[in-house]
CSV table of C-alpha atoms in Angstrom, one decimal:
chain,number,residue,atom,x,y,z
A,101,UNK,CA,126.3,202.0,-91.2
A,102,UNK,CA,122.8,202.4,-90.9
A,103,UNK,CA,122.7,204.1,-93.8
A,104,UNK,CA,124.7,201.3,-95.5
A,105,UNK,CA,122.5,198.8,-94.7
A,106,UNK,CA,119.4,200.7,-95.9
A,107,UNK,CA,121.1,201.4,-99.4
A,108,UNK,CA,121.7,197.5,-99.4
A,109,UNK,CA,117.7,196.9,-98.5
A,110,UNK,CA,117.2,199.2,-101.3
A,111,UNK,CA,119.4,197.6,-103.7
A,112,UNK,CA,117.7,194.3,-102.7
A,113,UNK,CA,114.0,195.2,-103.1
A,114,UNK,CA,115.2,196.5,-106.7
A,115,UNK,CA,116.5,193.3,-107.6
A,116,UNK,CA,113.1,191.6,-106.7
A,117,UNK,CA,111.0,193.9,-109.0
A,118,UNK,CA,114.0,193.6,-111.8
A,119,UNK,CA,113.1,189.5,-111.4
A,120,UNK,CA,109.5,190.2,-111.3
A,121,UNK,CA,108.8,192.7,-114.1
A,122,UNK,CA,111.2,192.0,-116.8
A,123,UNK,CA,110.6,188.2,-116.4
A,124,UNK,CA,106.7,188.8,-117.0
A,125,UNK,CA,107.9,190.1,-120.4
A,126,UNK,CA,110.1,187.3,-121.5
A,127,UNK,CA,109.6,184.1,-123.6
A,128,UNK,CA,111.9,181.6,-122.2
A,129,UNK,CA,112.2,177.6,-122.3
A,130,UNK,CA,113.2,175.4,-119.2
A,131,UNK,CA,111.1,174.5,-115.9
A,132,UNK,CA,113.5,174.3,-113.3
A,133,UNK,CA,116.4,176.7,-113.4
A,134,UNK,CA,119.8,176.6,-111.7
A,135,UNK,CA,120.9,179.7,-113.2
A,136,UNK,CA,120.1,182.5,-110.7
A,137,UNK,CA,122.8,185.3,-112.0
A,138,UNK,CA,125.2,183.9,-109.4
A,139,UNK,CA,128.9,183.3,-110.2
A,140,UNK,CA,128.6,179.5,-110.3
A,141,UNK,CA,127.2,179.6,-113.6
A,142,UNK,CA,130.5,179.7,-114.9
A,143,UNK,CA,131.4,175.9,-113.5
A,144,UNK,CA,127.5,174.6,-115.0
A,145,UNK,CA,126.3,175.4,-111.6
A,146,UNK,CA,128.4,172.5,-110.3
A,147,UNK,CA,130.0,172.5,-106.9
A,148,UNK,CA,126.7,174.9,-105.5
A,149,UNK,CA,126.2,173.0,-102.4
A,150,UNK,CA,130.1,172.9,-101.5
A,151,UNK,CA,131.6,176.4,-102.7
A,152,UNK,CA,130.5,178.4,-99.8
A,153,UNK,CA,132.5,181.1,-101.0
A,154,UNK,CA,130.2,184.0,-101.7
A,155,UNK,CA,126.4,185.2,-100.7
A,156,UNK,CA,124.6,183.1,-103.3
A,157,UNK,CA,125.3,180.1,-100.5
A,158,UNK,CA,122.4,181.5,-98.8
A,159,UNK,CA,120.2,180.0,-101.5
A,160,UNK,CA,122.1,177.0,-102.7
A,161,UNK,CA,123.3,175.5,-99.0
A,162,UNK,CA,122.6,178.2,-96.3
A,163,UNK,CA,125.2,176.3,-94.1
A,164,UNK,CA,128.0,177.3,-96.3
A,165,UNK,CA,127.2,180.9,-95.2
A,166,UNK,CA,129.2,180.1,-91.8
A,167,UNK,CA,132.2,180.2,-93.9
A,168,UNK,CA,131.9,183.9,-95.1
A,169,UNK,CA,134.4,186.2,-93.3
A,170,UNK,CA,132.4,189.2,-93.7
A,171,UNK,CA,129.2,190.6,-94.3
A,172,UNK,CA,128.2,190.1,-97.9
A,173,UNK,CA,125.8,191.6,-101.1
A,174,UNK,CA,125.8,189.6,-104.3
A,175,UNK,CA,123.2,190.6,-106.9
A,176,UNK,CA,123.6,190.2,-110.5
A,177,UNK,CA,121.7,190.1,-114.2
A,178,UNK,CA,121.5,187.6,-116.7
A,179,UNK,CA,120.1,187.3,-120.4
A,180,UNK,CA,119.0,183.9,-121.8
A,181,UNK,CA,118.3,183.7,-125.6
A,182,UNK,CA,116.4,180.1,-126.4
A,183,UNK,CA,115.8,179.0,-129.6
A,184,UNK,CA,113.3,176.4,-130.5
A,185,UNK,CA,111.4,175.0,-133.3
A,186,UNK,CA,109.3,172.1,-134.0
A,187,UNK,CA,109.7,170.3,-136.9
A,188,UNK,CA,106.6,167.6,-137.6
A,189,UNK,CA,107.5,164.3,-139.3
A,190,UNK,CA,105.8,161.9,-141.6
A,191,UNK,CA,103.5,160.5,-139.1
A,192,UNK,CA,101.8,163.9,-138.3
A,193,UNK,CA,98.4,164.2,-139.5
A,194,UNK,CA,97.6,167.9,-137.6
A,195,UNK,CA,97.0,170.5,-140.5
A,196,UNK,CA,98.9,173.8,-140.1
A,197,UNK,CA,102.3,175.2,-139.8
A,198,UNK,CA,105.6,173.9,-137.6
A,199,UNK,CA,105.0,176.8,-135.1
A,200,UNK,CA,107.9,178.8,-136.2
A,201,UNK,CA,110.7,180.2,-133.8
A,202,UNK,CA,108.6,179.3,-130.4
A,203,UNK,CA,111.8,180.6,-128.5
A,204,UNK,CA,113.1,184.0,-127.3
A,205,UNK,CA,114.7,186.4,-124.7
A,206,UNK,CA,114.4,186.2,-121.1
A,207,UNK,CA,115.8,188.5,-118.7
A,208,UNK,CA,116.1,187.7,-115.1
A,209,UNK,CA,118.3,188.3,-111.9
A,210,UNK,CA,119.3,187.3,-108.8
A,211,UNK,CA,119.9,188.7,-105.1
A,212,UNK,CA,121.4,187.5,-102.0
A,213,UNK,CA,122.7,188.9,-98.5
A,214,UNK,CA,124.5,187.3,-95.9
A,215,UNK,CA,125.0,189.0,-92.1
A,216,UNK,CA,127.6,187.4,-90.0
A,217,UNK,CA,126.2,187.8,-86.2
A,218,UNK,CA,129.4,186.5,-85.0
A,219,UNK,CA,132.0,183.6,-86.1
A,220,UNK,CA,129.5,180.8,-85.4
A,221,UNK,CA,125.9,182.0,-86.6
A,222,UNK,CA,124.9,183.6,-89.9
A,223,UNK,CA,121.7,184.9,-91.7
A,224,UNK,CA,120.9,185.4,-95.0
A,225,UNK,CA,118.2,186.4,-97.6
A,226,UNK,CA,117.9,185.5,-101.4
A,227,UNK,CA,115.5,186.4,-103.9
A,228,UNK,CA,115.2,184.3,-106.9
A,229,UNK,CA,113.2,182.8,-110.0
A,230,UNK,CA,113.9,179.3,-109.6
A,231,UNK,CA,111.1,178.0,-111.9
A,232,UNK,CA,110.2,179.8,-115.4
A,233,UNK,CA,108.9,178.5,-118.6
A,234,UNK,CA,108.0,180.0,-121.7
A,235,UNK,CA,107.0,179.2,-125.4
A,236,UNK,CA,105.0,180.8,-128.2
A,237,UNK,CA,104.2,179.5,-131.5
A,238,UNK,CA,102.6,180.8,-134.7
A,239,UNK,CA,98.9,181.1,-134.4
A,240,UNK,CA,98.4,178.8,-137.1
A,241,UNK,CA,100.9,175.9,-135.6
A,242,UNK,CA,99.6,172.5,-135.7
A,243,UNK,CA,99.1,172.1,-132.3
A,244,UNK,CA,97.3,175.1,-131.6
A,245,UNK,CA,94.7,173.2,-129.8
A,246,UNK,CA,96.8,172.2,-127.1
A,247,UNK,CA,99.1,175.3,-126.7
A,248,UNK,CA,99.5,178.5,-128.6
A,249,UNK,CA,101.8,180.4,-126.2
A,250,UNK,CA,102.0,179.9,-122.3
A,251,UNK,CA,104.5,181.7,-119.2
A,252,UNK,CA,105.2,180.4,-116.0
A,253,UNK,CA,107.0,182.5,-112.9
A,254,UNK,CA,108.2,181.4,-109.7
A,255,UNK,CA,109.7,184.0,-107.0
A,256,UNK,CA,111.2,182.8,-104.1
A,257,UNK,CA,112.3,184.8,-101.3
A,258,UNK,CA,114.2,182.7,-98.9
A,259,UNK,CA,115.3,183.8,-95.1
A,260,UNK,CA,118.0,181.5,-94.2
A,261,UNK,CA,120.2,180.9,-90.9
A,262,UNK,CA,123.2,179.2,-90.1
A,263,UNK,CA,125.1,177.8,-87.3
A,264,UNK,CA,128.5,176.3,-86.7
A,265,UNK,CA,128.6,173.1,-84.8
A,266,UNK,CA,132.3,172.4,-84.4
A,267,UNK,CA,135.4,172.6,-86.5
A,268,UNK,CA,134.4,170.7,-89.5
A,269,UNK,CA,130.7,170.6,-89.4
A,270,UNK,CA,128.0,173.3,-90.1
A,271,UNK,CA,124.2,173.4,-90.7
A,272,UNK,CA,121.6,175.6,-92.2
A,273,UNK,CA,117.9,175.8,-93.3
A,274,UNK,CA,115.4,178.2,-93.6
A,275,UNK,CA,111.8,179.1,-95.4
A,276,UNK,CA,110.9,179.2,-99.1
A,277,UNK,CA,107.9,181.6,-99.7
A,278,UNK,CA,106.9,181.3,-103.2
A,279,UNK,CA,104.9,183.5,-105.5
A,280,UNK,CA,103.7,181.4,-108.7
A,281,UNK,CA,102.2,183.5,-112.0
A,282,UNK,CA,101.1,181.0,-114.9
A,283,UNK,CA,99.2,182.5,-118.2
A,284,UNK,CA,98.6,180.4,-120.9
A,285,UNK,CA,96.6,180.7,-124.3
A,286,UNK,CA,95.4,178.2,-126.8
A,287,UNK,CA,92.8,178.1,-129.8
A,288,UNK,CA,89.3,176.8,-129.9
A,289,UNK,CA,87.9,174.8,-132.4
A,290,UNK,CA,85.1,176.5,-134.1
A,291,UNK,CA,83.4,173.9,-136.7
A,292,UNK,CA,81.7,176.8,-138.7
A,293,UNK,CA,84.1,179.6,-138.1
A,294,UNK,CA,87.4,181.0,-137.9
A,295,UNK,CA,89.1,179.4,-134.1
A,296,UNK,CA,88.6,181.0,-131.1
A,297,UNK,CA,90.6,181.6,-128.2
A,298,UNK,CA,91.2,180.2,-124.7
A,299,UNK,CA,93.0,182.7,-122.1
A,300,UNK,CA,93.9,181.6,-118.6
A,301,UNK,CA,95.6,183.5,-115.9
A,302,UNK,CA,96.7,182.0,-112.6
A,303,UNK,CA,98.7,182.9,-109.5
A,304,UNK,CA,99.2,181.7,-105.7
A,305,UNK,CA,101.7,182.0,-103.2
A,306,UNK,CA,102.9,179.3,-100.8
A,307,UNK,CA,105.7,177.9,-98.4
A,308,UNK,CA,107.9,175.5,-98.6
A,309,UNK,CA,111.5,174.6,-96.6
A,310,UNK,CA,115.5,173.9,-97.4
A,311,UNK,CA,117.7,172.7,-95.1
A,312,UNK,CA,121.7,172.1,-95.7
A,313,UNK,CA,125.1,170.8,-94.0
A,314,UNK,CA,128.7,171.6,-94.8
A,315,UNK,CA,131.2,169.5,-94.2
A,316,UNK,CA,135.1,170.4,-93.9
A,317,UNK,CA,137.2,167.7,-93.1
A,318,UNK,CA,140.4,169.8,-93.9
A,319,UNK,CA,140.9,173.1,-95.3
A,320,UNK,CA,141.3,171.8,-99.0
A,321,UNK,CA,138.0,169.7,-98.8
A,322,UNK,CA,134.5,170.8,-98.8
A,323,UNK,CA,131.4,168.6,-99.0
A,324,UNK,CA,127.7,169.7,-99.3
A,325,UNK,CA,124.6,168.4,-99.1
A,326,UNK,CA,121.2,170.0,-99.4
A,327,UNK,CA,117.4,169.3,-99.4
A,328,UNK,CA,114.3,171.7,-100.7
A,329,UNK,CA,111.0,170.5,-99.8
A,330,UNK,CA,108.1,169.7,-102.4
A,331,UNK,CA,105.6,172.5,-102.7
A,332,UNK,CA,102.2,172.4,-104.2
A,333,UNK,CA,101.2,175.8,-106.0
A,334,UNK,CA,97.5,175.9,-105.7
A,335,UNK,CA,96.9,178.4,-108.6
A,336,UNK,CA,93.8,180.1,-109.2
A,337,UNK,CA,92.5,182.8,-111.5
A,338,UNK,CA,90.4,183.3,-114.9
A,339,UNK,CA,89.3,181.2,-117.9
A,340,UNK,CA,88.3,183.6,-120.6
A,341,UNK,CA,86.8,182.8,-123.8
A,342,UNK,CA,87.4,184.9,-127.1
A,343,UNK,CA,85.5,184.5,-130.5
A,344,UNK,CA,83.8,181.2,-129.5
A,345,UNK,CA,81.5,181.0,-132.4
A,346,UNK,CA,77.6,180.4,-132.6
A,347,UNK,CA,77.8,176.7,-131.8
A,348,UNK,CA,80.0,177.1,-128.5
A,349,UNK,CA,77.6,180.1,-127.5
A,350,UNK,CA,74.8,177.8,-127.9
A,351,UNK,CA,76.3,174.9,-125.8
A,352,UNK,CA,76.6,177.7,-122.7
A,353,UNK,CA,80.4,178.2,-122.8
A,354,UNK,CA,81.3,181.2,-120.7
A,355,UNK,CA,84.2,182.7,-118.8
A,356,UNK,CA,85.0,181.0,-115.6
A,357,UNK,CA,87.0,181.3,-112.3
A,358,UNK,CA,89.2,177.8,-112.3
A,359,UNK,CA,92.3,176.6,-110.2
A,360,UNK,CA,95.1,174.2,-111.2
A,361,UNK,CA,98.1,172.7,-109.2
A,362,UNK,CA,101.6,173.3,-109.9
A,363,UNK,CA,104.3,171.2,-108.0
A,364,UNK,CA,107.7,172.4,-107.2
A,365,UNK,CA,109.6,168.7,-106.8
A,366,UNK,CA,111.6,168.2,-103.3
A,367,UNK,CA,115.3,167.8,-104.3
A,368,UNK,CA,118.3,166.9,-103.0
A,369,UNK,CA,122.1,167.7,-104.4
A,370,UNK,CA,125.3,166.5,-102.9
A,371,UNK,CA,128.6,168.8,-103.9
A,372,UNK,CA,132.3,168.6,-103.5
A,373,UNK,CA,134.7,171.2,-103.7
A,374,UNK,CA,138.3,169.9,-103.6
A,375,UNK,CA,141.5,172.3,-103.7
A,376,UNK,CA,144.4,170.3,-105.8
A,377,UNK,CA,147.1,173.2,-105.6
A,378,UNK,CA,146.9,176.9,-104.5
A,379,UNK,CA,145.7,177.5,-108.2
A,380,UNK,CA,143.7,174.7,-109.0
A,381,UNK,CA,140.6,173.4,-107.4
A,382,UNK,CA,138.0,170.8,-108.8
A,383,UNK,CA,134.1,170.4,-108.3
A,384,UNK,CA,131.3,168.0,-108.4
A,385,UNK,CA,127.7,167.6,-108.2
A,386,UNK,CA,125.1,164.7,-107.9
A,387,UNK,CA,121.7,165.6,-107.3
A,388,UNK,CA,118.0,163.8,-107.7
A,389,UNK,CA,114.4,165.6,-108.3
A,390,UNK,CA,111.2,164.5,-107.4
A,391,UNK,CA,109.2,165.2,-111.0
A,392,UNK,CA,107.4,161.7,-110.4
A,393,UNK,CA,105.4,164.2,-108.1
A,394,UNK,CA,104.0,165.6,-111.5
A,395,UNK,CA,101.4,162.7,-112.6
A,396,UNK,CA,98.7,165.3,-113.6
A,397,UNK,CA,97.2,168.5,-114.6
A,398,UNK,CA,94.1,169.5,-113.3
A,399,UNK,CA,91.9,172.2,-114.3
A,400,UNK,CA,88.6,172.8,-111.9
A,401,UNK,CA,86.4,175.5,-112.4
A,402,UNK,CA,84.1,176.8,-110.0
A,403,UNK,CA,80.7,174.6,-111.2
A,404,UNK,CA,83.0,171.6,-110.6
A,405,UNK,CA,83.7,171.1,-114.0
A,406,UNK,CA,87.2,169.3,-114.1
A,407,UNK,CA,89.5,168.6,-117.5
A,408,UNK,CA,92.4,166.2,-116.3
A,409,UNK,CA,96.1,166.0,-118.6
A,410,UNK,CA,98.1,163.1,-118.0
A,411,UNK,CA,101.9,164.0,-117.4
A,412,UNK,CA,103.2,160.9,-116.2
A,413,UNK,CA,106.6,162.4,-115.5
A,414,UNK,CA,110.0,160.3,-114.0
A,415,UNK,CA,112.4,161.4,-111.1
A,416,UNK,CA,115.5,163.0,-112.7
A,417,UNK,CA,119.2,162.6,-112.0
A,418,UNK,CA,122.0,165.3,-112.1
A,419,UNK,CA,125.7,164.9,-112.2
A,420,UNK,CA,128.5,167.4,-113.4
A,421,UNK,CA,132.2,168.2,-112.8
A,422,UNK,CA,134.1,171.4,-113.1
A,423,UNK,CA,137.5,173.2,-112.2
A,424,UNK,CA,139.0,176.7,-110.7
A,425,UNK,CA,141.9,177.6,-111.6
A,426,UNK,CA,143.8,181.1,-110.3
A,427,UNK,CA,145.3,182.6,-113.6
A,428,UNK,CA,146.9,185.1,-111.2
A,429,UNK,CA,145.6,186.9,-107.7
A,430,UNK,CA,142.8,188.8,-108.9
A,431,UNK,CA,141.8,186.7,-111.6
A,432,UNK,CA,139.8,183.2,-111.3
A,433,UNK,CA,138.9,181.4,-114.6
A,434,UNK,CA,136.3,178.7,-114.5
A,435,UNK,CA,134.7,175.9,-116.7
A,436,UNK,CA,132.5,173.1,-116.4
A,437,UNK,CA,129.7,170.5,-117.9
A,438,UNK,CA,126.8,168.9,-116.3
A,439,UNK,CA,123.8,166.7,-117.3
A,440,UNK,CA,120.3,166.3,-116.6
A,441,UNK,CA,118.3,163.2,-117.3
A,442,UNK,CA,115.1,163.3,-119.3
A,443,UNK,CA,111.6,163.5,-117.2
A,444,UNK,CA,109.2,162.5,-119.9
A,445,UNK,CA,108.7,159.7,-122.4
A,446,UNK,CA,108.0,160.5,-126.0
A,447,UNK,CA,104.1,159.3,-125.8
A,448,UNK,CA,103.7,161.4,-122.8
A,449,UNK,CA,105.5,164.6,-123.6
A,450,UNK,CA,103.1,167.6,-124.9
A,451,UNK,CA,104.5,170.9,-126.7
A,452,UNK,CA,103.5,173.3,-123.7
A,453,UNK,CA,106.6,171.6,-122.0
A,454,UNK,CA,108.6,170.3,-124.5
A,455,UNK,CA,111.5,169.3,-121.9
A,456,UNK,CA,114.3,166.7,-122.4
A,457,UNK,CA,117.6,165.5,-120.8
A,458,UNK,CA,119.9,168.8,-120.7
A,459,UNK,CA,123.4,169.1,-121.1
A,460,UNK,CA,125.1,172.5,-119.9
A,461,UNK,CA,128.8,173.6,-120.7
A,462,UNK,CA,130.0,176.5,-119.4
A,463,UNK,CA,133.1,179.0,-118.4
A,464,UNK,CA,133.3,182.2,-116.3
A,465,UNK,CA,135.7,184.5,-115.2
A,466,UNK,CA,135.8,186.3,-111.6
A,467,UNK,CA,137.4,189.4,-111.2
A,468,UNK,CA,138.8,190.7,-107.7
A,469,UNK,CA,138.7,194.9,-108.0
A,470,UNK,CA,139.6,195.2,-104.9
A,471,UNK,CA,139.6,193.4,-101.4
A,472,UNK,CA,135.6,194.3,-101.0
A,473,UNK,CA,134.6,194.0,-104.7
A,474,UNK,CA,134.4,190.8,-107.1
A,475,UNK,CA,132.8,191.2,-110.6
A,476,UNK,CA,131.7,188.1,-112.1
A,477,UNK,CA,131.3,187.3,-116.0
A,478,UNK,CA,130.1,183.9,-116.8
A,479,UNK,CA,128.4,182.1,-120.1
A,480,UNK,CA,126.3,179.1,-120.6
A,481,UNK,CA,125.3,176.9,-123.4
A,482,UNK,CA,122.6,174.4,-122.8
A,483,UNK,CA,121.7,171.7,-125.1
A,484,UNK,CA,117.9,170.9,-124.3
A,485,UNK,CA,117.7,168.0,-126.7
A,486,UNK,CA,115.2,166.7,-129.3
A,487,UNK,CA,111.9,166.0,-127.1
A,488,UNK,CA,110.4,164.0,-129.6
A,489,UNK,CA,106.6,164.3,-129.5
A,490,UNK,CA,104.2,161.7,-130.5
A,491,UNK,CA,100.5,162.8,-129.2
A,492,UNK,CA,96.9,161.5,-130.3
A,493,UNK,CA,95.0,164.6,-130.1
A,494,UNK,CA,91.3,164.2,-129.0
A,495,UNK,CA,89.9,166.6,-131.6
A,496,UNK,CA,89.3,165.0,-135.1
A,497,UNK,CA,91.7,162.0,-133.8
A,498,UNK,CA,94.9,163.8,-135.5
A,499,UNK,CA,98.1,163.0,-134.6
A,500,UNK,CA,100.9,165.5,-133.5
A,501,UNK,CA,103.9,164.2,-134.2
A,502,UNK,CA,107.6,165.6,-134.8
A,503,UNK,CA,110.6,166.9,-132.6
A,504,UNK,CA,112.5,170.1,-131.7
A,505,UNK,CA,115.8,171.6,-132.4
A,506,UNK,CA,116.3,173.6,-128.9
A,507,UNK,CA,119.1,175.2,-127.3
A,508,UNK,CA,119.9,178.2,-125.1
A,509,UNK,CA,123.0,180.6,-124.7
A,510,UNK,CA,123.2,182.3,-121.1
A,511,UNK,CA,125.3,185.3,-120.3
A,512,UNK,CA,125.6,186.5,-116.6
A,513,UNK,CA,127.5,189.4,-114.8
A,514,UNK,CA,127.4,189.5,-111.0
A,515,UNK,CA,128.3,191.8,-108.3
A,516,UNK,CA,129.9,191.1,-105.0
A,517,UNK,CA,130.4,193.5,-102.2
A,518,UNK,CA,131.7,192.8,-98.8
A,519,UNK,CA,131.3,195.0,-96.0
A,520,UNK,CA,132.8,195.2,-92.1
A,521,UNK,CA,135.8,193.4,-90.9
A,522,UNK,CA,136.6,190.2,-90.4
């Protein structure tokens, strides 16, 4: 038994390095990701707080760990192919190209462990990448003085515990230990020579918490509610200036150590799982994210110089629905759709984070290889919206105006392994 759990531990650590290293080489869109290589992707991530049927509940609602009858390991990988193209309109006065294909491929993964201490107490650990952002425009694009390319990744290591209070109610919670890494590049305007370059790299650790409750009024009905706390990453790192030209050199522009904040918003999610027949069940979601906490982005250097960028984001709402259908004893079919509202107005949107409302459409299959092993294959299409931009640029008083064609296709494969006796 000890050898088995040592093997599980090594697999889990491998998943962590897989997430970290492969994600750093990727280009992706979005900012907060529901997709964590878990089986629930097949319902457009709907029902996660109420499903309580695999080890990913340790992240999505820790109270659901009580519903697992055995110890379980779940890990998976996913690839997201993002297409994003900016199209300037007749109001644009900024010179250059439209930036070409600014999307790319994101390879990521997730890992989850649940250990049943006894029928009424369970412990879990998850390693996920719940926040991601990346975009890479052509060098000569119109908005190069705002952003050339960027990459943001946040890893969440979350130990959790769950307790059964009675036959119909369980509670759970734990810590969220975040590591954030941000890299950005933008062009620097040189009046008498070619553009220079500004490179910024920051990172930081921070700690938050999560809470969950699961109600089971009958064996066919589960209602889950989860809360994740707001966390502020105080990112620290270097700003490097390259090829800055004679004017900026005489002005004393030089490399500097700097700090900037990034807020992971607080969120609430409520989910319902309702079994209709032995073969057919439905899932529903309603949720809220406190994106109004992202009012500004401030960059402060070690000399006290501060640059402030207005964001003025709004809170977002989420709704969704999905179905489970047991085709035959070993094969479960899933499908779903979800909607997240738009956090930004056209005048406040910037090309470093061109997010809009999001529609997700998904389907998937779970296959029971045997009583101990389940494989899940899921597909999802994400419609990322037009994200119109109308921004008056400081440099030259020129205007960046247009919108995007952007969507993502995601394929995920996960593996579940159950251990021990019920």
